[in-house]
Coordinates of C-alpha atoms and ligand atoms in Angstrom, one line a residue:
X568 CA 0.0 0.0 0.0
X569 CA 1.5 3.6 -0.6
X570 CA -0.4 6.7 0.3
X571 CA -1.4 8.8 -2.7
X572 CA 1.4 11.6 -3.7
X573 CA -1.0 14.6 -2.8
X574 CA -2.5 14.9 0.4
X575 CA -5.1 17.1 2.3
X576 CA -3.5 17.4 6.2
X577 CA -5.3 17.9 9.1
X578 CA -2.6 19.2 11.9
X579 CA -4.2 19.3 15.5
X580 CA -2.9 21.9 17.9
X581 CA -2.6 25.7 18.2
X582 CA 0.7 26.8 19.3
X583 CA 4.3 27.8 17.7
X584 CA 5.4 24.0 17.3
X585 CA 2.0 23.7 15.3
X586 CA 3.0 26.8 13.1
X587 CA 6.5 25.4 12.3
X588 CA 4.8 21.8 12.0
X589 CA 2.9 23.9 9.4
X590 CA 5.6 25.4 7.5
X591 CA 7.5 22.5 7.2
X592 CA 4.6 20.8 6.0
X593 CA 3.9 23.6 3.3
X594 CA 7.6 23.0 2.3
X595 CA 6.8 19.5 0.2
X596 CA 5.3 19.2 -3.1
X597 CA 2.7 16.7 -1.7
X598 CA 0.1 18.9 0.3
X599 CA -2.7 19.5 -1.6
X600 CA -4.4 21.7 1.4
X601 CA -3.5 21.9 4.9
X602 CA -6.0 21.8 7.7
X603 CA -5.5 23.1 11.1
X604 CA -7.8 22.7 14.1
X605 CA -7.5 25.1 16.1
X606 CA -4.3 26.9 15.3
X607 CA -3.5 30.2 15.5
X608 CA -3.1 33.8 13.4
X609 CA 0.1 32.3 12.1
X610 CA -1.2 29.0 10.7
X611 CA -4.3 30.8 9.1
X612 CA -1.2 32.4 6.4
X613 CA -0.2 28.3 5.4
X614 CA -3.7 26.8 5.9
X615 CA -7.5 26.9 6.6
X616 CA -7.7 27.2 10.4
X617 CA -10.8 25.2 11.9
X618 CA -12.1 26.1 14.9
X619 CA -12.7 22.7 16.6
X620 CA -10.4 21.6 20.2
X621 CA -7.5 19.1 19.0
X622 CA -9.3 17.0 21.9
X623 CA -13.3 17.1 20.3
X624 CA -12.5 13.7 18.6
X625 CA -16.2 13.5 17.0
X626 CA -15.9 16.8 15.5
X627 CA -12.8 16.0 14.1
X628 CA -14.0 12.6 12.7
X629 CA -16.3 15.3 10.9
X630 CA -13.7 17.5 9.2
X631 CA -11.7 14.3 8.7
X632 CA -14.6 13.4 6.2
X633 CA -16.0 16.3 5.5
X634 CA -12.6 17.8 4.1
X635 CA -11.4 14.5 2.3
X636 CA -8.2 14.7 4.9
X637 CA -5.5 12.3 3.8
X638 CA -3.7 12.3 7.1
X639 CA -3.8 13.7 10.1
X640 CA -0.7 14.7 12.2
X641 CA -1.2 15.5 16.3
X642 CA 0.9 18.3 17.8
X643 CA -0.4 17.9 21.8
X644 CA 0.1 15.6 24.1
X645 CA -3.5 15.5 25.5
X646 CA -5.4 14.1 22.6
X647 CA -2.7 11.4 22.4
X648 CA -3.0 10.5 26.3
X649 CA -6.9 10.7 25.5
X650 CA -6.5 8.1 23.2
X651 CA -7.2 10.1 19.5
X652 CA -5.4 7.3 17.6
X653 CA -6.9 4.1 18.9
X654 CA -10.6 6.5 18.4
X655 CA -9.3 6.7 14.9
X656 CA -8.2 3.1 14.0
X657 CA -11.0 1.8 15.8
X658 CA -13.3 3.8 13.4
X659 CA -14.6 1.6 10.4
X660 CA -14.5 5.5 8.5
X661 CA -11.4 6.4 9.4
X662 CA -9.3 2.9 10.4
X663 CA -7.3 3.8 7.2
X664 CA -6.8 6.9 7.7
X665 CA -3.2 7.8 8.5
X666 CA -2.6 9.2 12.0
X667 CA 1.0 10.5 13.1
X668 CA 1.1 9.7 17.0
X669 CA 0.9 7.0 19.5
X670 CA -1.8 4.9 20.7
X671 CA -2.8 5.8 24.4
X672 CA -0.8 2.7 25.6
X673 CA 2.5 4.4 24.0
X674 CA 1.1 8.1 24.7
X675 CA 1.6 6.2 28.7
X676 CA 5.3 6.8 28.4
X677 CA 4.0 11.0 28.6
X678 CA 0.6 10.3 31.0
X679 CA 2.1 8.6 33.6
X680 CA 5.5 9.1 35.0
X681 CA 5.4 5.6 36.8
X682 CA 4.5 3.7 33.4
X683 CA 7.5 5.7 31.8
X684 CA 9.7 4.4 34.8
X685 CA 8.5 1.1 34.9
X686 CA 9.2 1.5 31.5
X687 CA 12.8 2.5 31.7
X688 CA 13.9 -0.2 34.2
X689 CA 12.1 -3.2 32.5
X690 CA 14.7 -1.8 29.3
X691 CA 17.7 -1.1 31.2
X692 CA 17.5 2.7 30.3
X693 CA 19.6 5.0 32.1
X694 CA 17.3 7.5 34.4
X695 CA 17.0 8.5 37.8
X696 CA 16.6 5.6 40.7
X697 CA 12.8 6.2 42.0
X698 CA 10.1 4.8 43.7
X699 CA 6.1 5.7 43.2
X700 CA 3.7 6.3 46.2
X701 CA -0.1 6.4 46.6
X702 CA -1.9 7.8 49.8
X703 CA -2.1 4.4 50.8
X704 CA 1.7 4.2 51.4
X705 CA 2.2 7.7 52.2
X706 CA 4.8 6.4 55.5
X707 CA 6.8 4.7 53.1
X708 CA 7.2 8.0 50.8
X709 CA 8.7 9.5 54.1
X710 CA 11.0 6.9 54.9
X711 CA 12.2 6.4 51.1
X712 CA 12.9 10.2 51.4
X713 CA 14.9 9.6 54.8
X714 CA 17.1 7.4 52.1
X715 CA 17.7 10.3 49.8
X716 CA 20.2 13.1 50.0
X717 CA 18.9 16.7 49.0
X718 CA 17.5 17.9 46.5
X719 CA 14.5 16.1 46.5
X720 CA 12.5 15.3 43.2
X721 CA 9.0 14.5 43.1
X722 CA 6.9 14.8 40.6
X723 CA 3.0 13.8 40.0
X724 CA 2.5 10.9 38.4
X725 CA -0.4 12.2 35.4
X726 CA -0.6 15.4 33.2
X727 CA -0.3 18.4 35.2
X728 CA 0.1 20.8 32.4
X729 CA 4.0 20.9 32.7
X730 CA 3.5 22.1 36.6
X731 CA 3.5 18.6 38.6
X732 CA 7.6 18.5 38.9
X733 CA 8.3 20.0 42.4
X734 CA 12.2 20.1 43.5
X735 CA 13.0 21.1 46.9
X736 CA 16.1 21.4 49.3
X737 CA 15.3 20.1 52.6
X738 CA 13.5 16.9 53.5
X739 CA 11.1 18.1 55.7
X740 CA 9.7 20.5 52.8
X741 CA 9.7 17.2 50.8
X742 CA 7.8 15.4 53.3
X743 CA 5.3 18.2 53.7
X744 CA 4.9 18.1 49.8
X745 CA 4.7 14.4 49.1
X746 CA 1.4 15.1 51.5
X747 CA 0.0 18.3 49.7
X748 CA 0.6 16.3 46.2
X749 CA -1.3 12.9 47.5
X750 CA -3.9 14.8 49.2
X751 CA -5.4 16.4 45.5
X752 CA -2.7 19.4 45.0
X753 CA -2.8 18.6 41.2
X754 CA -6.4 16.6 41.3
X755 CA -6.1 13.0 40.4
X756 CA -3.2 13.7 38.2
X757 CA -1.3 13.4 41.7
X758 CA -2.9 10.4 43.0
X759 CA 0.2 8.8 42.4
X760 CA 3.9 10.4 43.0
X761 CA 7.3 9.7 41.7
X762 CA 9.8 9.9 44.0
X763 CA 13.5 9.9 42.3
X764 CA 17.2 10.8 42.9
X765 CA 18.0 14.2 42.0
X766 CA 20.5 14.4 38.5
X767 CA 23.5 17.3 38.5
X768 CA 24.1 18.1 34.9
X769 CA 23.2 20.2 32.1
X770 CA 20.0 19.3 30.0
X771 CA 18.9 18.9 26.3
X772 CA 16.4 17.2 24.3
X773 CA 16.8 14.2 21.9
X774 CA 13.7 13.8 18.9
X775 CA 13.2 10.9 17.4
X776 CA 11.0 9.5 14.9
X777 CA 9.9 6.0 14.9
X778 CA 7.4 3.4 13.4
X779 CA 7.3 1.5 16.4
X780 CA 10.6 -1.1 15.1
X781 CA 12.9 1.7 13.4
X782 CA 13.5 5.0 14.2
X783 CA 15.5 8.1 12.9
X784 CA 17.1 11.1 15.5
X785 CA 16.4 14.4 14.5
X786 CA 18.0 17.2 15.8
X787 CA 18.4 17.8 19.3
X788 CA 17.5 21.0 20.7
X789 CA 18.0 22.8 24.3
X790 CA 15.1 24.6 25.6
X791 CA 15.2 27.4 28.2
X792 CA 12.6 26.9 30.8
X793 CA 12.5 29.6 33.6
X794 CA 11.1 33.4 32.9
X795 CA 14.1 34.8 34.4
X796 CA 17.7 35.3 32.6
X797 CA 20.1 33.3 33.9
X798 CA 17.7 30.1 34.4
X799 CA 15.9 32.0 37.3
X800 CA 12.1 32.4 38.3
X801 CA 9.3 30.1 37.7
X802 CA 8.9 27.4 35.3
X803 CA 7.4 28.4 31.5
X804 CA 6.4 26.6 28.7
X805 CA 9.8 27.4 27.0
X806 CA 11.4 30.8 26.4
X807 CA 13.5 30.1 23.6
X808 CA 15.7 27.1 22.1
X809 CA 18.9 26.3 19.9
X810 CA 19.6 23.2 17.9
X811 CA 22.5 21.9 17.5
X812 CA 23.3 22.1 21.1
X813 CA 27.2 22.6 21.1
X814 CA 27.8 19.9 24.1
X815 CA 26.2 17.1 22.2
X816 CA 28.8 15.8 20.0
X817 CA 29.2 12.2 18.0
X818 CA 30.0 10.7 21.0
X819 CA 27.1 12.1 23.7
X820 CA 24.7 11.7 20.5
X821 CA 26.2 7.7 20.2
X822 CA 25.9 7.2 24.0
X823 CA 22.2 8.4 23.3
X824 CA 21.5 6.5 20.8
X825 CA 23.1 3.1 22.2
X826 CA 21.6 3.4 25.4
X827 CA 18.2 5.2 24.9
X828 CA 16.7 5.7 21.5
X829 CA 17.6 2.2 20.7
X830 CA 16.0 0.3 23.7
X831 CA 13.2 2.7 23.8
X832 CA 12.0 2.1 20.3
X833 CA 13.0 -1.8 21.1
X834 CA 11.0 -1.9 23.8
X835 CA 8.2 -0.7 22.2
X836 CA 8.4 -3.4 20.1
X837 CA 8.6 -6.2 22.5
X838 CA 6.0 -4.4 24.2
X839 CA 3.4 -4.4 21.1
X840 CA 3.0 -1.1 21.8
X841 CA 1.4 0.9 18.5
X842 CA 4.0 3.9 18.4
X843 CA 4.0 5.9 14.9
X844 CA 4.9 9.1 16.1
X845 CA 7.4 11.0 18.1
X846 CA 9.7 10.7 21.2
X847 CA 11.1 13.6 22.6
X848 CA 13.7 12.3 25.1
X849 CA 14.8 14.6 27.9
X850 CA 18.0 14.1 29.1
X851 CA 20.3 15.1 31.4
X852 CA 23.8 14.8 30.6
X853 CA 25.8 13.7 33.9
X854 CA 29.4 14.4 33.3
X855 CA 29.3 13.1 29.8
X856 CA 26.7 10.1 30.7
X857 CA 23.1 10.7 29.6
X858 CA 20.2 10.0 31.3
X859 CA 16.5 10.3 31.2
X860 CA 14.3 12.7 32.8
X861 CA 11.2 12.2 31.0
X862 CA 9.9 11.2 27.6
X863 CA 7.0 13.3 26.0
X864 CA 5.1 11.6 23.1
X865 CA 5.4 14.4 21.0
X866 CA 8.0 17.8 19.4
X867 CA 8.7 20.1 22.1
X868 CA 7.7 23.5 21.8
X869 CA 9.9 25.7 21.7
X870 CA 12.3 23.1 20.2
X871 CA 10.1 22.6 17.7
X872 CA 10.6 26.0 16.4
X873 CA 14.3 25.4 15.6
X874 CA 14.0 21.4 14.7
X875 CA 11.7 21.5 12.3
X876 CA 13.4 24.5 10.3
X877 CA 16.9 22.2 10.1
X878 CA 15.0 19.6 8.7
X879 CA 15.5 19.4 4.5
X880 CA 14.3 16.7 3.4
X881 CA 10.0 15.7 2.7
X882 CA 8.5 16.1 6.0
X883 CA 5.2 13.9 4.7
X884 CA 7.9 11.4 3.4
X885 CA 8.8 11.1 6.7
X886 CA 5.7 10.9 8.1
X887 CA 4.1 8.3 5.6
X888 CA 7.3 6.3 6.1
X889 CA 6.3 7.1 10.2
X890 CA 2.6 5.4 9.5
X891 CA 3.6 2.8 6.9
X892 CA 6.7 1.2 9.3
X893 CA 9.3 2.0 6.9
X894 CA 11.3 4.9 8.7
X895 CA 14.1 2.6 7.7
X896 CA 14.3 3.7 4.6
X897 CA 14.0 7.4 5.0
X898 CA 16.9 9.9 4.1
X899 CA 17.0 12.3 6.8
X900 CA 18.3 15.5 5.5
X901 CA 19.7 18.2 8.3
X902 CA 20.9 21.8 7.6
X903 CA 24.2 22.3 9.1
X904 CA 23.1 25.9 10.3
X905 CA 22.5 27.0 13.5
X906 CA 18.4 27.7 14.7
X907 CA 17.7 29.6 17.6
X908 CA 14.2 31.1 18.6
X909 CA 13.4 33.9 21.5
X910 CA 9.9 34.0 22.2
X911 CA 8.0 36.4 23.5
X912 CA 5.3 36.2 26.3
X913 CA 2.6 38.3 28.0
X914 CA 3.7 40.3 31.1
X915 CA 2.8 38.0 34.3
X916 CA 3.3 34.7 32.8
X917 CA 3.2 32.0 33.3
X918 CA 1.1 33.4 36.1
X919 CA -1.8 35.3 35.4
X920 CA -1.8 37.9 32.5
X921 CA -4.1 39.8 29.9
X922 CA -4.3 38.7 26.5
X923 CA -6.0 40.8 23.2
X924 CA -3.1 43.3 23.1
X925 CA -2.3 44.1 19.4
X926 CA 1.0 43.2 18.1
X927 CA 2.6 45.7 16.2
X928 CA 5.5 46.0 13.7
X929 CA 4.7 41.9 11.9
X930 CA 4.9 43.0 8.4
X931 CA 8.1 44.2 8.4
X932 CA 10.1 42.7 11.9
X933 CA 11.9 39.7 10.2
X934 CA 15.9 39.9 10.0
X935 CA 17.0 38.2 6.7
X936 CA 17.3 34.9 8.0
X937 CA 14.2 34.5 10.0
X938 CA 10.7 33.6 10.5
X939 CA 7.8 34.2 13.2
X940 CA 6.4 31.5 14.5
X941 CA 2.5 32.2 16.4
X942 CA 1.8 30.8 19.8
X943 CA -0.8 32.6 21.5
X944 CA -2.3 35.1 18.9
X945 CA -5.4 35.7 17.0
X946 CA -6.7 37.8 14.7
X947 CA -9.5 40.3 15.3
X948 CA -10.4 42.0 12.7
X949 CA -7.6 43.6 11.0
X950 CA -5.1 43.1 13.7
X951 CA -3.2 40.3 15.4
X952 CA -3.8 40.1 19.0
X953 CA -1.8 38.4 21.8
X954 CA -4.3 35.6 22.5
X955 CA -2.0 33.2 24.9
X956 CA 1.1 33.1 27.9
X957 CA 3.7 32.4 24.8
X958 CA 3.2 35.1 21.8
X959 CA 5.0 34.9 19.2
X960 CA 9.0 33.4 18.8
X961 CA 11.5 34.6 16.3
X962 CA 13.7 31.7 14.7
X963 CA 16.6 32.1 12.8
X964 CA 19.1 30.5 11.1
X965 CA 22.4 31.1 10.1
X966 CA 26.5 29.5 10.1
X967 CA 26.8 29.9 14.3
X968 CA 24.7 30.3 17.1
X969 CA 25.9 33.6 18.2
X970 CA 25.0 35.0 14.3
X971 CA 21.2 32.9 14.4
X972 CA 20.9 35.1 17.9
X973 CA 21.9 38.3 16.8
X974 CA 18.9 37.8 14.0
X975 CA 16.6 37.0 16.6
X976 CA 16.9 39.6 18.3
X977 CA 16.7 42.0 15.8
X978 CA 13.7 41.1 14.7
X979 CA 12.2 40.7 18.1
X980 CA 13.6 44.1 18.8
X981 CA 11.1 45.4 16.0
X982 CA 7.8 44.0 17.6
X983 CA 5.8 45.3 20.2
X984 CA 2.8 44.7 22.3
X985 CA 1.4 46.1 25.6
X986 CA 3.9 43.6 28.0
X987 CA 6.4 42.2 25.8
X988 CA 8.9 40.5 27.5
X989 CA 11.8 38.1 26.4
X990 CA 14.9 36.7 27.7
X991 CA 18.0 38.4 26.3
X992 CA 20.2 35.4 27.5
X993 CA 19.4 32.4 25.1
X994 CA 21.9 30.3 24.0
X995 CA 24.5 31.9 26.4
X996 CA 25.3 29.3 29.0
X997 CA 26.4 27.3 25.8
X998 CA 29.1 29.5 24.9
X999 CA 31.9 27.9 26.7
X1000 CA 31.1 24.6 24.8
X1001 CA 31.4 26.8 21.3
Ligands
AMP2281 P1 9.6 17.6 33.7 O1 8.3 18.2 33.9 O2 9.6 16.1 33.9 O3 10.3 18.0 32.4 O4 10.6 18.2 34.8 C1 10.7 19.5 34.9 C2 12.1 19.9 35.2 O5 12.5 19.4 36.4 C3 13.1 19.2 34.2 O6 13.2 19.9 33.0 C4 14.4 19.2 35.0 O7 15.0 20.5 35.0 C5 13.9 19.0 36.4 N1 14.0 17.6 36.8 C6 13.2 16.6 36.6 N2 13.6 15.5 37.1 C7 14.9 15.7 37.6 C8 15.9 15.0 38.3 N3 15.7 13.7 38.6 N4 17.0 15.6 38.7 C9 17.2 16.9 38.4 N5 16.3 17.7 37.8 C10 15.1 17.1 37.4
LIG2282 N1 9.7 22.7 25.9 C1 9.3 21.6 26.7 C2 8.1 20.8 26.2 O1 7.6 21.0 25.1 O2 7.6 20.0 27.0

């Protein structure tokens, strides 16, 4: 079977990994249309937007149909942990129907931290040493903390929306919050908590794309999480991100593959587990050594933003090959530039903040060099309007990091919005490495 060579896509999500999804997608010769339900002001310029939740799976068996889409392609996590593949491929209408993501049995490895562990052990894969606790067991939580030195990791086990990691310096804080996160902190997404050995080390994120037997890497990437410059403040989605990341060379990347993305997608296969989608690996890397912090069962976003751009060769080649188990024999093609992305974000977040702010200076902002990829924006009338915590993110590309950043920033230096804020510091703490 082979799919046919043009193709109506359907591409669920609304944020900036969706809109460089979306470009990449509009790079190859085989879209016919692109879909996107719900995305964003940026995605409405490469495609039709719909206006249906990427979780509302009847509604979107009705554009499925009602659009004549040829495949469909999941950005978020939460339709996969909801199951949006096995809905599809239990569908007599829509059984055929190619769908790029896991089934909800492989979407585990991002919906539950103690499946992902379990996971990791039964496979020999290098992570953190951890032990899970219910309410039930509480007791035992405190004891196994007695065992650890600080800090102290614990994290819920279900979605929490990227808040149920909680890292603190003395044990009886730990104790204190084991209770708070077992007695409904994050709802029943914290019914059950991980507790694991704290890794010292410096962190970046491996992508991989598999059938469920072979797999390919794609580029890693190195996110920057906290609001604050110099890795300070609260936890964000992501405030900007750089691929290649300078301290992964051939031999981390081999240590990576050898003794991660190989067992992972192995294990997947012993498991029978229906995985045509993505791993993004987070790893820290412990004096040379990687090790796993977490799998998610999709791109990350912001890394997204500077992964897919590297990528040269048919992204819907890739992702047929992704449905019809034959990643094997796809020729991965990766720019040797440098991507970086700063994005910009509301003032207040990630706590509260206003949105509906109209961003100004869009038509002409971009450095040579660079794109804008939408998060949170919409259009209202004639203008764009912040709509979302992350805005908008600026990714460029060019021979080194230092020159990608310097086009970022010029052309996040020409947009403006009631609040804009961005970190001025990405990419820096990988100087030395350079
Ligand atoms: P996660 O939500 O699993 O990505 O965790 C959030 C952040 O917590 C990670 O990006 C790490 O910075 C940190 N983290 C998680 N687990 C560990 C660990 N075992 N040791 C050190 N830092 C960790
Ligand atoms: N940037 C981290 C994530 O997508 O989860």
């Amino acid at each position: 079977m082979k799919l046919p060579e043009k193709l109506n896509i359907l591409l669920l999500g609304s944020g900036g990994r969706e809109h460089a999804i979306a470009a990449a997608i509009c790079r190859s010769p085989r879209l016919e249309k692109l879909y996107i339900a719900p995305g964003n002001a940026g995605t409405a310029e490469l495609g039709e937007n719909i206006d249906v939740d990427a979780d509302n799976f009847g509604a979107l068996k009705k554009i499925v149909l009602d659009k004549q889409i040829g495949m469909v392609v999941v950005g978020p996590e939460l339709p996969l942990v909801h199951g949006i593949v096995d809905f599809f491929r239990e569908d007599d209408m829509l059984a055929h129907l190619p769908i790029i993501g896991p089934s909800a049995s492989g979407a585990n490895l991002e919906g539950s931290k103690d499946f992902a562990k379990a996971f990791m052990m039964r496979n020999n894969i290098p992570t953190a040493a951890y032990a899970t606790f219910t309410r039930d067991n509480i007791e035992e939580g405190y004891r196994f903390i007695e065992t650890l030195s600080a800090p102290y990791v614990l994290k819920a086990d279900g979605l929490a929306a990227g808040k149920g990691v909680v890292i603190l310096d003395n044990e009886a804080e730990a104790k204190a919050e084991l209770a708070r996160m077992l007695g409904g902190k994050f709802g029943s997404a914290g019914s059950r908590v991980v507790i694991e050995e704290y890794l010292s080390g410096i962190e970046c994120s491996v992508f991989v794309a598999t059938d469920g037997r072979n797999y390919v890497i794609l580029p890693e990437a190195k996110d920057y999480k906290r609001i604050g410059e110099g890795d300070t403040g609260l936890n964000t989605g992501g405030m900007g991100a750089v691929s290649p990341v300078p301290f992964a060379d051939a031999e981390f990347m081999q240590k990576v593959e050898e003794r991660i993305v190989a067992p992972t997608v192995a294990g997947l296969a012993a498991e029978q587990i229906d995985y045509r989608g993505f791993i993004f690996v987070g790893l820290m890397n412990v004096a040379g050594d990687p090790y796993v912090i977490e799998y998610n069962v999709r791109m990350g976003d912001p890394e997204t933003e500077v992964v897919m751009p590297r990528i040269e060769s048919d992204v819907i080649d890739l992702f047929e090959a992704m449905y019809m188990g034959k990643v094997d024999g796809y020729e991965l093609r990766i720019s040797e530039k440098s991507a970086v992305t700063v994005m910009c974000v509301s003032a207040g977040y990630p706590e509260s903040y206003q949105k509906g702010f109209k961003i100004e200076g869009l038509e002409s902002a971009c450095a040579e060099g660079s794109v804008l990829f939408h998060a949170g924006t919409a259009q209202k009338g004639d203008d764009v309007v912040t709509a979302g915590g992350r805005v908008i993110c600026a990714t460029s590309m060019a021979p080194t990091m230092q020159e990608a950043l310097a086009k970022s920033y010029e052309t996040v230096g020409r947009l403006s919005y009631e609040g804009i804020y961005f970190r001025r510091d990405i990419g820096r703490d990988l100087e030395k490495y350079l």
